Amino acid sequence: MKNTVKKINKFIDKHKLTGYIFASPWIIGFSIFFIIPILNLIYYSFTDFNLIADPSWVGLENYHHLLVDPKILKALKVTVSYVIFSVIPRLAFALFIAIKLNQKRKGIGIYRTIYYIPSILGGSVAVAVLWRMLFTRDGVINSLLGLIGIHSGISYIGNPKTALSTIILLAIWQFGSSMLIFLAGLKNISPTYYEAAAIDGAGRFSIFKNITLPLLSPVILFNIIMQIINGFMVFTQGYIITKGGPLNSTLFWVLYMYRRGFESYDMGYASAMALIMLLIVALISLFVFKTSSKWVFYEVKEN
Amino acid sequence: MKKRISLLLSFLFIVLSLVGVSFFNPIQAADDQVTLRISWWGSQSRHDYTLKLLDMYTKLHPNVSFEPEYTGWADYWTKLSYQAAANDLPDIMQSGIGWPETTTLINANMFADLTPYRGKELDLSGVADSLVKTGMNNEKLLGVPVSSNALAIIYDPEILQKAGIKAPAADYTWDDFLSICKTINAKLGIYGTGEIETPNILLTYYPRQFGEHFYDKDAKYGVGISKEVLVNYWKLKLKLQKAGLMPDLAEISQEMGVEDHPIVHGKAAFAWKWAPNLSVLEAPTGKSYKLLTLPGPNQDDALYIKAGMHFSVAESSKHKAEAARFISWLLNNIEANQIMNAERGVPADADVRAAMIPNLGETQKKVFEYLDFVSQHSSPKDTFLPENVNDINQFVNELEEQVLFEVFTPEEAADKFFENLPNL
């Protein structure tokens, strides 16, 4: 009896079973909800699949179609410009506010809360609806412009030239979560560096450039990656505010994918699109990681 | 010892989390007990009264109980296609036979043919034949029409009066319509009309005025409209927009739901809608609007009565007869229809309609009368839809957008349409 118990214990020790068992809910969940769907996705992307009938193998046809579909190029262009023009200003803005909020003053907690509120609201349907009311022809923005004597009859959301910009503006407004992460990063920088710099008579800009930025760079890297990934997944704003229009000027990749999948019942094509998106985001993340060794500074280096 | 406890705990943890899943176990019912799953889309008020109807039916038939599943319009079809994929469709579904939304489900044989139950469990004796036909596909009765519906123009008589115009006679034409809009615009400085419906809806009417059908079984690629008619349609819409007689696309796309129509804001005299939308438009203004047929020529050939919606039974259902019996009750029971209060459209059954008329409100009365009129002045609805109907509709929408933003002329857009048709 004792022997068998020992044997079991040994077996458990050797294979670190306890750890695996404790981690198993996550492992099971990850396999069921990520690995299997991704494998399915890869399979479906080579099939003609309308969700109801069994998928039938069509080889590379979906990918072939992707190459000649003019809307794919449009969706890619729209999504990439959204990512570029929303991520960079959003991070710059978040960093600026984080630095401003990183000081000991009365009521600073209230300010932090206020600046974070847009992020809580931002992704929601309600704010998307609000945005529509701000930027339509009879919206608040045009009324305000009217007060100062500018009478504009533009519906910013209905105009193909300005629709994407209004959505980008909404994205920049939701800088809160990046700001909080920056704030945490700033708090982690030891005050001794700043004291030393002050004694040496360094200027504000010089302190920012030589102390704050390098020490914050790991946090910046994290924020850039997360925001790029989030940016490529933009959907709600295009779906609710502009419905992809006008003239497809806000036809984001995921929105187009949704339409192909759930409105045209072309799941094979939608799967191929999802896979391409996965590859694009993976490649861009990889690129950012590769270049990060040149600009990210870690205080503690392994080996 | 410690290790064993931790191991025990971890096993317990997993077992418990698995048990949580496996407890989902349908209640075993006695043999004559039937549980029908029923799904529908709609607003909160529809959910509330439909649940009440289900309770009522269970009281009358204690052996039948229901598992309701209800959502809004947008998620409904996505959910059905998931359930169809899992071979888990509800027994009874609110549906629309002959609508683009159901083509995939019909092609996959997901709806049961109810012909065997007709005249037995399913009493359709009070429903007009033309209406029953809307539920047919390839000689099979795939959906039972619960209500009838028709396109209409809803107008504000006050605005016409202010502009000094008489209400158009029933046989007015597109030219009359344009000139009325022009007068309103010139005298009152507002639009004449809201959008003259989206292309996917108006093109079920407009080509029929000229003896063509947008979707036509015998035409090449299933599209029967000629270039000339398509060009004329786009020219008409562009003309209305450019002359300021109709809001431009930038504005139309920002309308938030039916109740946000320019007529509600007093910015237009005409609204092109389905007749039952009258109540939605009247509610926020407290005004009394009127209903008018669409402009001629040849309204009798072009107008059609369609089913407001159907109820279908899943091919996979094990209780088809019980399901048919319930649908029949919903269709024929006067008390049930009084609770429904024509919210699903004007009831399909003639006796039910007759019984309801004395108690109707002003708005409902106008809708009932209008549908009565149209049923005398219309032709059967086109039933054929090609397999790629959703792609074609989408493409027409995009081309129209480009016409109205003046990227293409109507001729160029029509050329593009016929050029690309084989590739859709």
XYZ file of C-alpha atoms in Angstrom:
727
model
C 0.000 0.000 0.000
C 2.660 2.451 1.099
C 4.674 1.462 -1.901
C 1.960 2.253 -4.360
C 1.342 5.623 -2.742
C 5.025 6.359 -3.041
C 5.006 5.287 -6.647
C 2.083 7.514 -7.423
C 3.721 10.422 -5.666
C 6.905 9.818 -7.613
C 5.025 9.708 -10.877
C 3.291 12.957 -10.011
C 6.571 14.580 -9.031
C 8.369 13.482 -12.136
C 5.818 14.809 -14.575
C 4.851 17.907 -12.573
C 1.299 16.626 -12.812
C -0.143 18.775 -10.045
C 0.778 21.890 -11.938
C -0.761 20.618 -15.132
C -3.946 19.616 -13.402
C -4.297 23.012 -11.831
C -3.632 24.619 -15.187
C -5.955 22.218 -16.964
C -9.090 24.374 -16.951
C -7.145 26.934 -18.902
C -5.520 24.322 -21.146
C -8.863 22.709 -21.897
C -10.487 26.079 -22.486
C -7.663 27.214 -24.712
C -7.856 24.066 -26.826
C -11.633 24.113 -27.130
C -12.063 27.804 -27.716
C -8.849 28.696 -29.580
C -6.876 25.807 -31.055
C -9.804 23.812 -32.433
C -11.579 26.870 -33.901
C -8.345 28.025 -35.532
C -7.806 24.592 -37.082
C -11.437 24.636 -38.220
C -10.922 28.088 -39.651
C -7.947 26.920 -41.686
C -9.970 24.010 -43.016
C -13.030 26.143 -43.843
C -10.892 28.648 -45.722
C -10.289 25.939 -48.332
C -13.981 25.122 -48.669
C -17.249 26.486 -49.935
C -19.269 26.674 -46.742
C -22.632 28.386 -46.162
C -22.949 27.391 -42.486
C -25.770 24.950 -43.149
C -24.784 22.492 -45.845
C -21.579 20.507 -45.334
C -18.481 22.361 -46.473
C -17.153 21.239 -49.844
C -13.474 21.375 -50.660
C -12.564 24.014 -53.257
C -8.811 24.230 -52.746
C -7.366 27.691 -53.206
C -10.446 29.224 -54.806
C -11.248 31.520 -51.862
C -7.698 32.849 -51.842
C -7.831 33.303 -55.569
C -11.010 35.286 -55.180
C -9.362 37.374 -52.432
C -6.696 38.493 -54.871
C -9.160 39.794 -57.460
C -11.805 41.220 -55.099
C -11.501 45.024 -55.321
C -13.215 45.393 -51.939
C -10.430 43.466 -50.223
C -7.918 46.088 -51.260
C -10.299 48.814 -50.142
C -10.875 47.127 -46.773
C -7.145 46.678 -46.260
C -6.452 50.302 -47.110
C -9.191 51.561 -44.793
C -8.090 49.330 -41.915
C -4.392 50.138 -42.227
C -5.015 53.872 -42.350
C -7.304 53.530 -39.350
C -4.567 51.718 -37.426
C -1.844 54.199 -38.357
C -3.853 57.341 -37.750
C -5.490 56.142 -34.574
C -2.699 54.249 -32.770
C 0.064 56.839 -33.002
C -1.935 59.899 -31.886
C -3.737 57.863 -29.264
C -0.494 56.659 -27.681
C 1.112 60.112 -27.883
C -1.946 61.638 -26.273
C -2.114 58.929 -23.613
C 1.551 59.443 -22.742
C 1.125 63.209 -22.559
C -1.840 62.962 -20.210
C -0.157 60.248 -18.145
C 2.849 62.505 -17.542
C 0.546 65.377 -16.606
C -1.330 63.153 -14.167
C 1.809 61.671 -12.636
C 2.218 64.237 -9.925
C 1.206 64.711 -6.362
C -1.582 67.234 -6.236
C -4.919 67.581 -4.563
C -7.724 65.883 -6.410
C -5.442 64.136 -8.909
C -7.453 60.945 -8.439
C -10.560 62.694 -9.699
C -8.771 63.827 -12.840
C -7.511 60.315 -13.479
C -11.026 58.966 -13.210
C -12.409 61.594 -15.536
C -9.782 60.942 -18.188
C -10.410 57.230 -17.998
C -14.174 57.440 -18.472
C -14.131 57.642 -22.302
C -12.390 54.275 -22.434
C -15.079 52.620 -20.393
C -17.752 54.069 -22.631
C -15.857 54.121 -25.895
C -16.320 50.622 -27.232
C -19.981 50.529 -26.435
C -22.881 50.800 -28.804
C -24.277 53.777 -26.909
C -21.231 55.909 -27.656
C -21.300 54.863 -31.298
C -24.846 56.188 -31.412
C -23.775 59.360 -29.591
C -21.030 59.873 -32.143
C -23.559 59.716 -34.926
C -25.607 62.429 -33.298
C -22.547 64.641 -32.861
C -21.370 64.437 -36.431
C -24.494 64.296 -38.585
C -25.727 67.251 -40.590
C -27.948 68.594 -37.799
C -25.529 67.358 -35.174
C -23.958 69.130 -32.221
C -20.702 69.888 -34.036
C -22.437 71.744 -36.852
C -24.625 73.609 -34.357
C -21.541 74.744 -32.433
C -19.850 75.805 -35.670
C -23.025 77.691 -36.505
C -22.758 79.624 -33.236
C -19.373 81.008 -34.230
C -20.586 81.872 -37.679
C -19.434 78.870 -39.701
C -22.400 77.332 -41.426
C -21.448 73.922 -42.677
C -23.960 71.639 -44.303
C -21.639 68.653 -44.172
C -22.750 65.457 -42.568
C -19.316 64.348 -41.394
C -20.447 60.763 -41.146
C -22.351 60.782 -44.423
C -19.496 62.213 -46.445
C -17.000 59.738 -47.936
C -14.136 62.172 -47.367
C -14.674 62.699 -43.650
C -16.375 59.515 -42.407
C -13.172 57.643 -41.561
C -11.699 60.659 -39.767
C -14.678 60.906 -37.421
C -14.236 57.269 -36.469
C -10.505 57.804 -35.951
C -11.337 60.735 -33.698
C -13.513 58.455 -31.613
C -10.625 55.991 -31.315
C -8.201 58.699 -30.168
C -10.695 59.854 -27.575
C -10.512 56.409 -25.975
C -6.940 56.758 -24.773
C -7.677 55.820 -21.156
C -6.426 52.256 -20.920
C -3.085 53.073 -22.541
C -2.869 56.081 -20.239
C -3.339 53.924 -17.143
C -0.628 51.539 -18.281
C 1.710 54.457 -18.962
C 0.893 55.873 -15.555
C 1.806 52.602 -13.872
C 5.037 52.562 -15.870
C 5.864 56.116 -14.845
C 5.279 55.304 -11.171
C 7.799 52.511 -11.492
C 10.626 54.825 -12.501
C 12.775 55.391 -9.449
C 12.759 59.051 -8.314
C 16.501 58.844 -7.680
C 17.116 59.233 -11.435
C 15.134 62.429 -11.511
C 16.829 63.734 -8.382
C 20.245 63.047 -9.890
C 19.224 64.732 -13.131
C 17.902 67.745 -11.264
C 21.153 68.085 -9.355
C 23.051 67.916 -12.629
C 20.838 70.713 -13.912
C 19.153 68.774 -16.725
C 16.282 70.487 -18.535
C 12.749 69.110 -18.732
C 13.073 67.862 -22.289
C 16.411 66.311 -21.597
C 15.002 64.472 -18.580
C 12.092 63.236 -20.660
C 14.314 62.071 -23.489
C 17.111 60.518 -21.443
C 15.304 59.139 -18.423
C 11.567 58.849 -18.924
C 11.474 57.501 -22.475
C 14.128 54.789 -22.139
C 12.803 53.566 -18.808
C 9.272 53.583 -20.134
C 10.141 51.870 -23.406
C 9.065 48.351 -22.350
C 5.649 49.772 -21.495
C 5.556 51.643 -24.793
C 6.306 48.409 -26.630
C 3.477 46.642 -24.816
C 1.068 49.449 -25.595
C 2.039 49.598 -29.270
C 1.514 45.875 -29.766
C -1.798 45.805 -27.930
C -3.106 48.861 -29.724
C -2.099 47.583 -33.164
C -3.881 44.309 -32.525
C -6.940 46.139 -31.221
C -6.821 48.516 -34.148
C -6.976 45.753 -36.713
C -9.985 44.288 -34.948
C -12.061 47.484 -35.277
C -15.669 46.570 -35.971
C -18.355 48.164 -33.789
C -17.725 51.735 -34.884
C -17.909 50.896 -38.573
C -20.871 48.593 -38.071
C -23.005 51.014 -36.093
C -21.918 54.550 -36.940
C -21.366 54.334 -40.679
C -22.393 50.797 -41.705
C -19.209 50.593 -43.750
C -20.292 53.456 -45.959
C -20.434 55.915 -47.546
C -18.884 54.482 -50.703
C -17.157 51.830 -48.570
C -14.954 54.519 -47.005
C -15.231 52.834 -43.600
C -15.393 49.230 -44.755
C -13.063 47.776 -42.134
C -11.585 44.343 -42.726
C -13.517 42.679 -39.927
C -16.740 44.378 -40.994
C -16.348 43.104 -44.543
C -15.513 39.674 -43.180
C -18.670 39.735 -41.066
C -20.741 40.687 -44.086
C -19.326 37.925 -46.224
C -19.820 35.402 -43.467
C -23.128 36.310 -41.915
C -24.881 38.327 -44.597
C -23.757 36.512 -47.753
C -23.348 33.167 -45.944
C -19.926 32.772 -47.518
C -18.082 31.331 -44.542
C -15.267 29.890 -46.639
C -14.338 33.312 -47.915
C -14.758 34.891 -44.494
C -12.478 32.228 -43.006
C -9.833 32.949 -45.609
C -10.105 36.641 -44.740
C -9.744 35.893 -41.025
C -6.660 33.803 -41.673
C -5.060 36.536 -43.772
C -5.790 39.035 -41.014
C -4.182 36.704 -38.472
C -1.075 36.492 -40.632
C -0.918 40.262 -41.184
C -1.214 41.019 -37.474
C 1.295 38.295 -36.608
C 3.804 39.651 -39.127
C 3.428 43.230 -37.927
C 3.777 42.169 -34.280
C 6.844 40.158 -35.187
C 8.300 43.163 -36.988
C 7.718 45.408 -33.977
C 9.291 42.827 -31.669
C 12.337 42.473 -33.918
C 12.962 46.210 -34.031
C 12.309 46.482 -30.301
C 15.809 45.279 -29.431
C 17.052 48.545 -30.928
C 14.895 50.874 -28.877
C 13.542 49.074 -25.837
C 15.665 49.370 -22.740
C 15.383 46.821 -19.936
C 16.906 47.725 -16.585
C 17.371 44.071 -15.755
C 18.705 41.928 -18.564
C 18.680 38.161 -18.581
C 22.283 37.031 -18.927
C 0.174 14.015 2.610
C 0.083 17.597 1.496
C 0.632 16.529 -2.054
C -2.210 14.074 -1.905
C -4.548 16.722 -0.564
C -3.599 19.126 -3.316
C -4.064 16.391 -5.884
C -7.425 15.499 -4.411
C -8.422 19.151 -4.466
C -7.416 19.582 -8.055
C -9.359 16.498 -9.107
C -12.346 17.733 -7.175
C -12.027 21.050 -8.927
C -12.115 19.483 -12.376
C -14.876 17.044 -11.568
C -17.001 19.864 -10.228
C -16.436 22.023 -13.274
C -17.366 19.128 -15.563
C -20.436 18.316 -13.528
C -21.555 21.869 -14.073
C -21.668 21.153 -17.777
C -23.277 17.748 -17.667
C -26.145 18.832 -15.428
C -27.779 20.308 -18.496
C -30.287 17.559 -18.949
C -33.681 18.074 -20.572
C -36.592 17.132 -18.383
C -38.050 13.836 -19.468
C -41.687 14.299 -20.347
C -44.489 11.778 -20.393
C -45.307 10.281 -23.780
C -48.259 12.474 -24.695
C -46.519 15.578 -23.361
C -45.051 17.721 -26.118
C -42.582 20.554 -25.738
C -42.426 22.835 -28.740
C -39.487 25.146 -29.246
C -40.620 28.350 -30.922
C -38.540 31.305 -32.076
C -39.357 34.753 -33.389
C -37.840 38.185 -33.923
C -39.436 41.413 -32.843
C -39.646 44.261 -30.391
C -40.224 44.022 -26.659
C -43.982 44.422 -27.007
C -44.115 41.481 -29.406
C -42.104 39.360 -26.987
C -44.480 40.227 -24.150
C -47.749 39.435 -25.888
C -46.392 36.346 -27.650
C -45.362 34.868 -24.316
C -48.891 35.575 -23.118
C -50.294 33.762 -26.165
C -48.120 30.735 -25.444
C -49.446 30.571 -21.877
C -52.951 30.835 -23.197
C -52.394 27.925 -25.566
C -50.873 25.771 -22.824
C -53.975 26.380 -20.688
C -56.175 25.207 -23.552
C -53.922 22.271 -24.384
C -52.232 21.151 -21.158
C -50.202 18.532 -23.017
C -48.315 21.208 -24.972
C -45.672 23.399 -23.411
C -43.294 25.821 -25.068
C -39.653 26.760 -24.979
C -39.607 30.257 -26.453
C -36.482 31.774 -28.061
C -36.763 35.382 -29.136
C -34.379 38.111 -30.320
C -34.263 41.281 -32.389
C -34.261 41.190 -36.169
C -30.515 41.536 -36.702
C -29.413 38.485 -34.704
C -32.353 36.325 -35.640
C -31.133 34.985 -38.965
C -27.585 34.481 -37.753
C -28.928 32.444 -34.866
C -31.141 30.365 -37.146
C -28.265 29.556 -39.465
C -26.182 28.422 -36.496
C -29.027 26.248 -35.276
C -29.536 24.875 -38.768
C -25.834 24.049 -38.985
C -26.100 22.164 -35.690
C -29.337 20.485 -36.864
C -31.012 22.026 -33.850
C -33.676 24.293 -35.335
C -36.682 25.156 -33.166
C -39.904 23.300 -34.022
C -41.698 26.520 -34.978
C -39.991 29.535 -36.503
C -41.223 32.934 -37.503
C -39.903 33.201 -41.052
C -40.327 34.769 -44.450
C -40.610 32.421 -47.399
C -39.395 34.113 -50.563
C -37.225 36.547 -48.635
C -33.496 36.733 -49.319
C -32.902 35.860 -45.639
C -34.392 32.396 -46.000
C -32.963 31.296 -49.361
C -30.084 29.426 -47.768
C -32.349 27.654 -45.302
C -34.826 26.693 -48.018
C -32.132 25.420 -50.363
C -30.836 23.242 -47.544
C -34.352 21.773 -47.030
C -34.597 23.016 -43.468
C -38.344 23.807 -43.564
C -40.972 21.069 -43.515
C -43.634 20.809 -46.212
C -46.924 21.471 -44.406
C -49.169 20.347 -47.269
C -50.052 17.023 -45.551
C -51.489 18.900 -42.560
C -53.517 21.349 -44.597
C -57.251 20.848 -44.043
C -56.554 18.683 -40.968
C -54.451 20.208 -38.195
C -53.863 23.297 -40.279
C -56.957 25.288 -41.230
C -56.208 27.725 -44.050
C -59.768 28.024 -45.325
C -60.025 31.722 -44.441
C -56.774 32.737 -46.103
C -56.724 34.071 -49.662
C -55.116 31.714 -52.122
C -52.680 34.346 -53.357
C -51.490 34.793 -49.775
C -51.092 31.058 -49.206
C -48.976 30.979 -52.369
C -46.429 33.324 -50.768
C -45.559 30.457 -48.457
C -45.038 28.005 -51.291
C -41.753 27.026 -52.817
C -41.622 24.388 -55.562
C -45.201 23.293 -54.795
C -44.340 22.798 -51.137
C -46.011 24.779 -48.369
C -42.961 25.848 -46.371
C -44.521 28.698 -44.444
C -47.970 29.684 -43.248
C -48.728 33.374 -43.773
C -49.976 34.937 -40.535
C -50.593 38.389 -41.948
C -50.605 40.401 -45.117
C -48.598 43.444 -45.984
C -48.100 45.811 -48.906
C -45.946 48.725 -49.941
C -47.552 52.111 -49.436
C -46.948 55.797 -49.453
C -47.792 57.440 -46.178
C -48.474 61.146 -46.530
C -49.175 64.144 -44.357
C -52.414 65.792 -45.592
C -51.623 68.968 -43.621
C -48.485 69.633 -45.653
C -50.303 69.068 -48.940
C -52.989 71.490 -47.815
C -50.425 74.113 -46.835
C -48.869 73.834 -50.272
C -52.324 74.146 -51.842
C -52.276 70.701 -53.433
C -55.115 68.232 -53.640
C -54.383 64.684 -52.571
C -53.367 62.662 -55.625
C -56.033 60.449 -57.204
C -55.488 56.701 -56.984
C -54.324 56.507 -60.610
C -51.665 59.221 -60.417
C -48.299 58.708 -62.150
C -44.614 59.287 -61.485
C -44.846 62.627 -63.317
C -47.665 63.732 -61.009
C -45.609 62.621 -58.036
C -42.601 64.645 -59.195
C -44.630 67.756 -59.824
C -46.308 67.535 -56.398
C -42.888 67.220 -54.777
C -41.664 70.212 -56.765
C -44.586 72.356 -55.639
C -44.089 71.403 -51.991
C -40.388 72.134 -52.238
C -40.960 75.483 -53.930
C -43.730 76.660 -51.607
C -42.624 75.299 -48.259
C -38.873 74.830 -48.689
C -38.940 71.222 -47.477
C -38.303 67.920 -49.216
C -41.231 66.499 -51.082
C -40.559 62.939 -50.065
C -38.323 60.744 -47.935
C -36.281 58.111 -49.724
C -38.437 56.349 -52.320
C -37.428 53.117 -50.576
C -34.175 51.231 -50.922
C -33.435 49.669 -54.318
C -33.977 46.141 -53.047
C -37.545 47.035 -52.146
C -38.523 49.477 -54.875
C -37.165 47.174 -57.574
C -39.813 44.635 -56.590
C -42.335 47.236 -57.807
C -40.863 49.570 -60.416
C -39.917 47.071 -63.181
C -43.349 45.437 -62.919
C -44.886 48.736 -64.040
C -43.179 48.144 -67.369
C -43.864 44.447 -67.696
C -40.527 43.284 -66.318
C -39.518 41.465 -63.160
C -36.269 42.230 -61.401
C -35.793 38.549 -60.607
C -37.148 36.356 -63.366
C -36.754 32.592 -63.544
C -36.600 32.566 -67.344
C -34.135 35.418 -67.763
C -30.384 35.113 -68.065
C -28.746 34.812 -64.619
C -32.253 35.106 -63.188
C -32.361 38.878 -63.649
C -35.200 40.120 -65.847
C -34.866 43.895 -65.660
C -33.770 45.599 -68.888
C -30.996 48.144 -69.035
C -33.462 50.834 -70.051
C -35.704 50.380 -67.028
C -32.777 50.181 -64.636
C -31.301 53.391 -66.073
C -34.661 55.142 -65.818
C -35.003 54.072 -62.205
C -31.619 55.507 -61.280
C -32.255 58.665 -63.294
C -35.478 59.181 -61.387
C -33.835 58.788 -58.007
C -30.900 61.001 -58.954
C -33.277 63.655 -60.236
C -35.242 63.668 -56.984
C -32.052 63.985 -54.979
C -30.395 66.666 -57.122
C -33.482 68.846 -57.182
C -33.685 68.687 -53.389
C -36.997 66.854 -53.540
C -35.597 63.915 -51.568
C -32.846 63.871 -48.885
C -29.413 62.915 -50.223
C -27.749 59.657 -49.316
C -25.575 61.225 -46.623
C -28.734 62.184 -44.797
C -30.729 59.054 -45.530
C -27.968 56.847 -44.175
C -28.172 58.681 -40.862
C -31.851 58.034 -40.255
C -32.154 56.076 -37.053
C -35.007 53.682 -37.537
C -38.428 54.167 -39.072
C -39.503 56.774 -36.505
C -36.671 59.086 -37.590
C -38.159 59.573 -41.060
C -38.235 63.193 -42.375
C -42.053 63.122 -42.387
C -41.950 62.848 -38.585
C -39.786 65.980 -38.427
C -42.135 67.831 -40.769
C -39.416 67.890 -43.426
C -41.258 65.854 -46.061
C -44.812 65.143 -47.101
C -44.373 61.545 -48.300
C -42.903 58.455 -46.695
C -42.441 55.239 -48.692
C -42.933 52.394 -46.289
C -44.780 49.169 -45.596
C -48.377 50.004 -44.712
C -48.232 48.794 -41.060
C -45.414 51.316 -40.438
C -48.171 53.930 -40.293
C -48.539 53.448 -36.545
C -44.785 53.839 -36.008
C -44.782 57.141 -37.923
C -47.916 58.532 -36.326
C -46.934 57.701 -32.766
C -44.205 60.337 -32.203
C -46.097 63.189 -33.907
C -49.672 62.583 -32.841
C -50.647 63.541 -36.391
C -53.007 61.642 -38.616
C -51.403 60.528 -41.862
C -53.017 58.871 -44.849
C -52.139 55.931 -47.050
C -51.743 56.062 -50.811
C -50.749 53.548 -53.462
C -47.416 53.944 -55.223
C -47.427 56.056 -58.406
C -48.528 54.535 -61.710
C -48.675 53.648 -64.537
C -49.963 50.084 -64.242
C -50.239 49.936 -60.455
C -52.469 46.888 -60.694
C -49.684 44.915 -62.349
C -46.952 46.231 -60.104
C -48.439 46.303 -56.614
C -48.526 43.072 -54.697
C -49.706 41.683 -51.419
C -47.044 39.856 -49.523
C -47.166 37.960 -46.307
C -46.162 40.100 -43.378
C -44.359 37.033 -42.171
C -44.740 33.285 -42.142
C -44.570 30.607 -39.544
C -42.550 27.573 -40.573
C -41.920 24.201 -39.035
C -38.478 22.636 -39.017
C -37.980 19.550 -41.160
C -36.111 18.079 -38.178
C -39.047 18.619 -35.803
C -40.502 15.522 -34.145
C -43.834 17.216 -33.471
C -44.849 18.575 -36.862
C -48.558 17.907 -36.389
C -48.642 19.624 -32.983
C -46.691 22.539 -34.425
C -49.152 22.851 -37.312
C -52.053 22.776 -34.843
C -50.556 25.659 -32.872
C -49.925 27.743 -36.003
C -53.498 27.109 -37.087
C -54.749 28.340 -33.702
C -52.625 31.483 -33.965
C -54.078 32.097 -37.409
C -57.749 31.427 -36.674
C -58.357 32.194 -33.021
C -60.087 35.534 -32.668
C -59.143 36.044 -29.031
C -55.479 35.391 -29.818
C -55.595 37.863 -32.676
C -57.193 40.491 -30.492
C -54.251 40.174 -28.129
C -51.908 40.352 -31.122
C -53.771 43.487 -32.260
C -52.398 43.276 -35.822
C -48.887 43.926 -34.516
C -47.634 41.187 -36.848
C -49.515 42.778 -39.749
C -53.122 42.609 -40.927
C -54.358 39.087 -40.013
C -54.414 36.665 -42.922
C -57.710 35.019 -41.981
C -60.854 36.713 -43.319
C -63.100 35.830 -40.332
C -60.542 37.133 -37.884
C -60.282 40.369 -39.844
C -64.043 40.783 -39.889
C -64.246 40.162 -36.151
C -61.535 42.720 -35.435
C -62.795 45.600 -37.570
C -65.393 47.010 -35.102
C -62.782 47.393 -32.373
C -59.992 48.890 -34.455
C -58.340 52.213 -33.679
C -58.091 54.931 -36.331
C -54.603 53.937 -37.430
C -55.263 50.207 -37.667
C -58.467 50.919 -39.581
C -56.579 52.847 -42.261
C -54.114 49.992 -42.637
C -56.886 47.387 -42.893
C -58.701 49.479 -45.511
C -55.557 50.103 -47.514
C -54.711 46.403 -47.621
C -58.267 45.653 -48.653
C -57.891 48.106 -51.517
C -54.530 46.726 -52.609
C -55.813 43.165 -52.541
C -58.301 44.252 -55.228
C -55.671 46.189 -57.202
C -52.583 44.049 -57.343
C -50.889 41.092 -58.987
C -49.228 38.094 -57.345
C -45.846 38.714 -55.800
C -42.769 37.498 -57.677
C -41.630 34.353 -55.963
C -38.448 33.455 -57.775
C -35.095 34.413 -56.220
C -31.765 33.319 -57.690
C -29.342 31.507 -55.426
C -26.967 34.472 -55.216
C -29.745 36.954 -54.438
C -27.871 38.416 -51.483
C -24.811 39.177 -53.609
C -26.888 40.740 -56.384
C -28.842 42.879 -53.915
C -25.633 44.015 -52.281
C -24.156 44.895 -55.681
C -27.214 46.920 -56.687
C -26.964 48.815 -53.393
C -23.333 49.650 -54.010
C -23.973 50.796 -57.559
C -26.839 52.969 -56.401
C -24.578 54.544 -53.813
C -22.135 55.381 -56.582
C -24.896 56.813 -58.738
C -26.196 59.015 -55.929
C -22.722 60.230 -54.979
C -22.284 60.850 -58.716
C -19.276 58.605 -59.176
C -21.084 56.853 -62.047
C -23.861 58.070 -64.306
C -26.995 55.868 -64.312
C -25.918 54.458 -67.704
C -22.431 53.576 -66.484
C -23.833 51.935 -63.373
C -26.305 49.880 -65.398
C -23.508 48.780 -67.752
C -21.409 47.760 -64.751
C -24.346 45.825 -63.352
C -24.888 43.702 -66.438
C -21.147 43.304 -67.039
C -20.541 41.900 -63.565
C -23.711 39.859 -63.257
C -22.081 36.614 -64.474
C -19.357 36.917 -61.811
C -21.630 37.382 -58.834
